[in-house]
XYZ file of C-alpha atoms in Angstrom:
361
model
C 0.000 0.000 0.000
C 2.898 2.555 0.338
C 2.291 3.856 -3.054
C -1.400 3.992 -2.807
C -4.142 5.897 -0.982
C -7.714 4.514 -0.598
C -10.851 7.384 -1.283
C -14.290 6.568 0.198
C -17.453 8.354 -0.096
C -20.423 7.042 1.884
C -18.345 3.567 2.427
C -17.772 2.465 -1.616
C -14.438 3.108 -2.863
C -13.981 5.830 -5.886
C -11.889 5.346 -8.424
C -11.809 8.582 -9.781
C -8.910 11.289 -10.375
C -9.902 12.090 -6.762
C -8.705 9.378 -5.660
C -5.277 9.287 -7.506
C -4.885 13.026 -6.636
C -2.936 13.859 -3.335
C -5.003 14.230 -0.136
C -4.161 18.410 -0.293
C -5.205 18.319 -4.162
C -8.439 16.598 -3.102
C -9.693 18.990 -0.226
C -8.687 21.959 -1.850
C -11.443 21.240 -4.057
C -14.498 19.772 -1.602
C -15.691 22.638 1.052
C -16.753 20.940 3.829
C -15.329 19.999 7.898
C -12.492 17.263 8.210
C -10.158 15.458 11.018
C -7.132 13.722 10.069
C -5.393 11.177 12.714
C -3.073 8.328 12.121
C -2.598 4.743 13.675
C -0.700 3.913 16.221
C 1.439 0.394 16.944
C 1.375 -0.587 13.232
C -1.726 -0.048 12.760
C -3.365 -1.683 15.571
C -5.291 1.626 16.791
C -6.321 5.302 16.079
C -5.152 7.836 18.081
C -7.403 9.962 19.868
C -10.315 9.047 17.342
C -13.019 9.817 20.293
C -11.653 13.062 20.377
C -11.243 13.521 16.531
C -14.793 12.590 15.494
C -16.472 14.954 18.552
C -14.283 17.798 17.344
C -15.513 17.272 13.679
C -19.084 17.077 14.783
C -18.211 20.358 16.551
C -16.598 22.005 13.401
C -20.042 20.780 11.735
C -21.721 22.510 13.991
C -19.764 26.001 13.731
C -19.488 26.006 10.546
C -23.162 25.209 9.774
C -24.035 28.378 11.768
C -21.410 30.888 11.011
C -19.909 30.457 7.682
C -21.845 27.315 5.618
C -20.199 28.276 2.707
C -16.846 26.581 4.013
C -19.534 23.449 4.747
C -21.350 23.128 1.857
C -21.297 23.307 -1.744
C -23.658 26.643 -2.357
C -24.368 28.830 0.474
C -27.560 30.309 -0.688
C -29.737 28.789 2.083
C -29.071 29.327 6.110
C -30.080 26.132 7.791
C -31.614 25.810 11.190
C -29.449 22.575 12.354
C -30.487 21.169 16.123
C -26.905 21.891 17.311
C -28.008 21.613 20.969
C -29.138 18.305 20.616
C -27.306 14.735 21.555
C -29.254 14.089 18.061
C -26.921 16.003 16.374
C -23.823 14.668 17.339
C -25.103 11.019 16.761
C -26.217 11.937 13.664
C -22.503 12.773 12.959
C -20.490 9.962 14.280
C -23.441 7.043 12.816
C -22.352 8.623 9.444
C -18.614 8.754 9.996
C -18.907 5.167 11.724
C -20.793 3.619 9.009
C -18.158 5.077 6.671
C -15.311 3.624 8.472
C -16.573 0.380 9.045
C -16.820 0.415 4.929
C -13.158 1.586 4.591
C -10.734 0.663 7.316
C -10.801 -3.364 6.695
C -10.268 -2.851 2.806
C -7.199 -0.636 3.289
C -5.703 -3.065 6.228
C -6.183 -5.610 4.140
C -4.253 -3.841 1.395
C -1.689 -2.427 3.790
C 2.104 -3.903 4.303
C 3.788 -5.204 7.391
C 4.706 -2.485 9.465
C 3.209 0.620 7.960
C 1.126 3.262 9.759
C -2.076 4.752 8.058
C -3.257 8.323 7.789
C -6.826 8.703 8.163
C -8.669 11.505 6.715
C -12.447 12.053 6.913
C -14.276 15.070 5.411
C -17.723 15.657 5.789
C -19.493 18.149 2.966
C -22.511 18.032 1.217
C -25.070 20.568 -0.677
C -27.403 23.012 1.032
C -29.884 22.835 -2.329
C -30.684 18.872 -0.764
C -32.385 21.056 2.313
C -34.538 23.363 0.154
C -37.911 23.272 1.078
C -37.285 22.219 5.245
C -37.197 24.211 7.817
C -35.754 21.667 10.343
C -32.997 19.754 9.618
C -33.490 16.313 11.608
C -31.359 13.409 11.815
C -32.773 10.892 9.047
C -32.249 14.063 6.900
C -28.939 15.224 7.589
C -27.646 11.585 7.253
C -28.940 11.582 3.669
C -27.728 14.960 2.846
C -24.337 14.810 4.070
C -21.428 13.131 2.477
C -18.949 11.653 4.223
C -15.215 10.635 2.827
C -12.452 8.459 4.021
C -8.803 8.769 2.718
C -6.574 6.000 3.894
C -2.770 6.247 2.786
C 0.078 5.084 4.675
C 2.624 7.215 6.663
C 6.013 7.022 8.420
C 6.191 8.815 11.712
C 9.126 10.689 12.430
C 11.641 9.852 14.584
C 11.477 12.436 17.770
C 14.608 12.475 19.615
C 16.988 13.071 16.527
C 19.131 15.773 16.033
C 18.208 17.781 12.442
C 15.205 16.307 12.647
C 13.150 19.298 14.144
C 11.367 22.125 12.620
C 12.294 25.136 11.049
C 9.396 27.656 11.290
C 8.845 30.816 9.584
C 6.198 33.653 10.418
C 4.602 35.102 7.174
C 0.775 35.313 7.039
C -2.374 36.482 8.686
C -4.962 34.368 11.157
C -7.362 32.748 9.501
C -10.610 33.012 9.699
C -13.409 30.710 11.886
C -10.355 29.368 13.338
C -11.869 27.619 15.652
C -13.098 25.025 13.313
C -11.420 22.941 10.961
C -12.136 23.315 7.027
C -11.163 21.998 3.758
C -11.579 25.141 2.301
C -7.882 26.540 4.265
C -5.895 24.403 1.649
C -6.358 26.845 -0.815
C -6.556 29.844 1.181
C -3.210 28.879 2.756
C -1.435 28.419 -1.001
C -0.458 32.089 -1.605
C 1.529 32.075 1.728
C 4.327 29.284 0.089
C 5.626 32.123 -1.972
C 7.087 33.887 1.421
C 8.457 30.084 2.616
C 12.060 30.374 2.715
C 14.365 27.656 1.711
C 14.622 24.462 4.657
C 11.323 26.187 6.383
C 9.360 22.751 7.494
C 6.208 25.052 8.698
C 4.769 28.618 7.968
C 3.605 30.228 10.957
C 0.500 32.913 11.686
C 0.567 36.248 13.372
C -1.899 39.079 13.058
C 0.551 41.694 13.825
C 3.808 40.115 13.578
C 4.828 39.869 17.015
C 2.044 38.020 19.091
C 2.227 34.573 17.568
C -0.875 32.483 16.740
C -0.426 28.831 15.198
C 0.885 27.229 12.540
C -0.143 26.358 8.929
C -0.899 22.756 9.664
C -0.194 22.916 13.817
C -0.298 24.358 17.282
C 2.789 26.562 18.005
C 4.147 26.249 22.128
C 7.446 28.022 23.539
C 8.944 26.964 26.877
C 10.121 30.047 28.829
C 12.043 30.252 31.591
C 10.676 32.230 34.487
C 12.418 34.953 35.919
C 13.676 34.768 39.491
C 10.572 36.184 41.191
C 8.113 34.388 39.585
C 9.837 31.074 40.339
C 10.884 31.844 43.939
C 9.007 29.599 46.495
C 8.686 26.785 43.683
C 12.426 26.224 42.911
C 14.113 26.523 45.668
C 17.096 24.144 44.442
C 17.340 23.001 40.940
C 16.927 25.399 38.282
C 16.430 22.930 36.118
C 13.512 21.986 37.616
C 9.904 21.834 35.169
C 8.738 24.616 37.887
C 11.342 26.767 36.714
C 9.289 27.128 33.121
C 6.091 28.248 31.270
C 4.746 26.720 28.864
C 2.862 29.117 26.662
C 0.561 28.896 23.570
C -1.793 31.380 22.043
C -5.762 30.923 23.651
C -8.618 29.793 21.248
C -10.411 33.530 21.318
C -7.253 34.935 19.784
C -8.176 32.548 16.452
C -6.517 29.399 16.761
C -7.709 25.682 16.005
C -8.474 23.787 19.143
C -6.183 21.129 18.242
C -6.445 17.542 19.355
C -2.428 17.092 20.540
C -3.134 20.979 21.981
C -5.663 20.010 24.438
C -3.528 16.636 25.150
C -0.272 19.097 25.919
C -2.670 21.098 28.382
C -3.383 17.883 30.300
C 0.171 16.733 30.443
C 1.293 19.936 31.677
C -1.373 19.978 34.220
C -0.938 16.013 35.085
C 3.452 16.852 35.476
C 3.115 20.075 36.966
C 4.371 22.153 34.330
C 3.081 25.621 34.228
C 0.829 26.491 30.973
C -0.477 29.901 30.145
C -2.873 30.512 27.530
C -1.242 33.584 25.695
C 0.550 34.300 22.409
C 3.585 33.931 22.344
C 5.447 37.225 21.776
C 8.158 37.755 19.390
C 10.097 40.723 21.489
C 10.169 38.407 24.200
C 12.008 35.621 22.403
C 15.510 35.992 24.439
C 13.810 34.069 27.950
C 12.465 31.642 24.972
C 14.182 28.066 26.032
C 12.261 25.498 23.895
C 9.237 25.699 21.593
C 7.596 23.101 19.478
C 4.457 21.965 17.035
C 1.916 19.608 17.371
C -0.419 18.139 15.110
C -2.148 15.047 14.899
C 0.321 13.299 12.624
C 3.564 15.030 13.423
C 2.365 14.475 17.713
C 4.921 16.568 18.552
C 8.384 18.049 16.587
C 10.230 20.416 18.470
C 11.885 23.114 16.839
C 15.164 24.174 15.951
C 14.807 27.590 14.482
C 11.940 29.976 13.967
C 12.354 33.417 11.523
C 10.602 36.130 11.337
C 10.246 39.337 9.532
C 11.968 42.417 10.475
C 9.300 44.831 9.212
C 5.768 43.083 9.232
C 5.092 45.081 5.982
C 7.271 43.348 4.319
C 4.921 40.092 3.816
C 3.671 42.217 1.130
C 6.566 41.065 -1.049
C 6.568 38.808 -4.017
C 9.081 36.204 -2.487
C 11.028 35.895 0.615
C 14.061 36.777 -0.917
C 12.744 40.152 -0.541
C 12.118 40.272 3.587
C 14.921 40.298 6.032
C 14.828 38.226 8.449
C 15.374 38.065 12.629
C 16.221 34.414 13.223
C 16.276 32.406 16.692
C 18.112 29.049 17.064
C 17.066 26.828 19.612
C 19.262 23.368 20.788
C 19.511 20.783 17.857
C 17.627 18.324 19.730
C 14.827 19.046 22.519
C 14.278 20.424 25.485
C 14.009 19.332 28.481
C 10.623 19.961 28.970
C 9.750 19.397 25.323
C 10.550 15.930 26.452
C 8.621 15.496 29.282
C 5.109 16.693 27.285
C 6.414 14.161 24.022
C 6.617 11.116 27.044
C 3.042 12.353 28.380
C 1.692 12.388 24.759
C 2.504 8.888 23.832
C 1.346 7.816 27.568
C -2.060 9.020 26.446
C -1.725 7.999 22.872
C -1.141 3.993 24.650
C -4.154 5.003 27.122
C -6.497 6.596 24.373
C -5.726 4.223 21.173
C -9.143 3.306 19.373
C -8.405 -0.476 18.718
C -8.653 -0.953 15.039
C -10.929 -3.899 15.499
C -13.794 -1.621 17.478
C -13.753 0.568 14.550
C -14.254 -2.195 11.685
């Protein structure tokens, strides 16, 4: 299978140019809400699909209210969906469940010894199937939504090697209805490559070029070190103790996606006593920066090993990003200390909250 990826709409396999075309090439051009998780243990369970399929029933949900457009097909008719209803959430996952069921034990059956899969399900549909109701109700919504499954294989990457981290550059604008997750950001995202400097792994958000949002494709974190003050009473001893640091990452009302990993680094944090702070990270406060890293649910967690940005924010009006200068940071080659501690509470969880493959097929 590791030259092939499996499409799925509504549980039959398509073999159309969709399916042929990569998974980017493929959302760009089908509005509509998506999660995409991996397996864990060759292949012998999803990670953190409970949380993945309630957080696209919630993007559903947002979108349906406040932008349906990025949802469904046309957007000339507003639709009165029973978003405070259990109903609607089982309406979701009975789709997306019937659809796996349909596609998981063809592509394990088709995948090699060894190999992890990629698992990416989009929800979408067209409004014009609810003209004419003013209710949407379950038996409805499961006949006008679409649901597809992409199944391709993927090779995690190895986290504790050095020039293996992430090189992160700052060159676009928040995105809107952040805090839902939509096809329809492929293609919005494109005209930010042409700013992507050479050996830049990840482009990174900022709505006024200091206060630092997410990534592209992940959740941006930086480790700081407290000063002496704010640490007194806690670290007594060892300044290299996890009390000594803050983890920080910008809040969801600022316009970031509530990532799945993003919630999971909260709890670890919380769970190891690692201080966490809910606040963009600040760009003219980078010096008492000690660590930082991404997440994302198929990358888990990649620290990083430098992170540019420009010197004039004005600049990202350029053509290419040969024309910005450029303030650079260099962090250690391999991570943290802390970055350690949250990547061994991740794949704790990952162990604890693996979807067996067999409950989902």
């Amino acid at each position: 299978m590791s030259s092939s990826r499996f499409l799925f709409r509504n549980g039959t396999v398509l073999h159309s140019s969709d399916a042929a075309a990569p998974i980017t090439t493929f959302l760009e051009s089908h509005p509509g809400a998506y999660t995409t998780t991996r397996t864990h243990h060759t292949a012998s369970c999803l990670l953190f699909w409970e949380r993945h399929v309630n957080r696209l029933a919630d993007s559903i949900r947002i979108l349906s209210n406040s932008a349906p457009k990025l949802l469904f097909q046309s957007n000339n008719h507003r639709l009165s969906l029973p978003v405070t209803s259990p109903m609607w959430e089982s309406a979701v996952r009975a789709l997306v469940d019937d659809s796996m069921n349909e596609a998981l034990p063809i592509a394990m059956n088709e995948r090699r010894g060894g190999e992890e899969l990629s698992v990416t399900v989009l929800v979408c549909g067209s409004s014009g199937r609810f003209n004419g109701f003013e209710y949407v109700d379950e038996e409805l919504m499961r006949e006008a939504l679409d649901v597809y499954v992409s199944v391709g294989c993927y090779v995690p990457r190895a986290f504790d090697v050095r020039g293996n981290g992430a090189r992160l550059a700052v060159v676009g604008q928040g995105r809107d209805v952040a805090n839902a997750k939509y096809s329809d950001w492929v293609r919005l995202r494109k005209p930010l490559e042409k700013l992507r400097p050479p050996s830049v792994t990840e482009l990174l958000l900022s709505n006024d070029g200091d206060h630092i949002l997410e990534g592209c494709v992940t959740n941006f974190f930086v480790v700081c070190r407290k000063d002496n003050d704010e640490a007194k009473g806690t670290c007594l001893h060892d300044q290299n103790n996890t009390c000594a640091f803050e983890v920080q990452t910008a809040p969801i009302q600022d316009g970031v996606l509530p990532g799945i990993i993003r919630q999971i680094v909260m709890e670890v944090c919380l769970s190891k006593g690692i201080s966490f702070r809910e606040v963009a990270p600040s760009w003219s406060k980078h010096e008492i920066w000690e660590e930082a890293f991404i997440t994302s649910s198929l990358r888990l967690l990649e620290h990083v090993e430098t992170i540019q940005v420009p010197s004039s924010w004005k600049s990202l009006n350029s053509k290419t990003w040969e024309e910005i200068s450029w303030e650079q940071k260099q962090f250690e080659e391999g991570p943290g200390m802390i970055t350690r501690v949250i990547q061994k509470g991740i794949m704790e969880k990952a162990n604890l909250e693996g979807f067996p493959i067999g409950d989902a097929v």
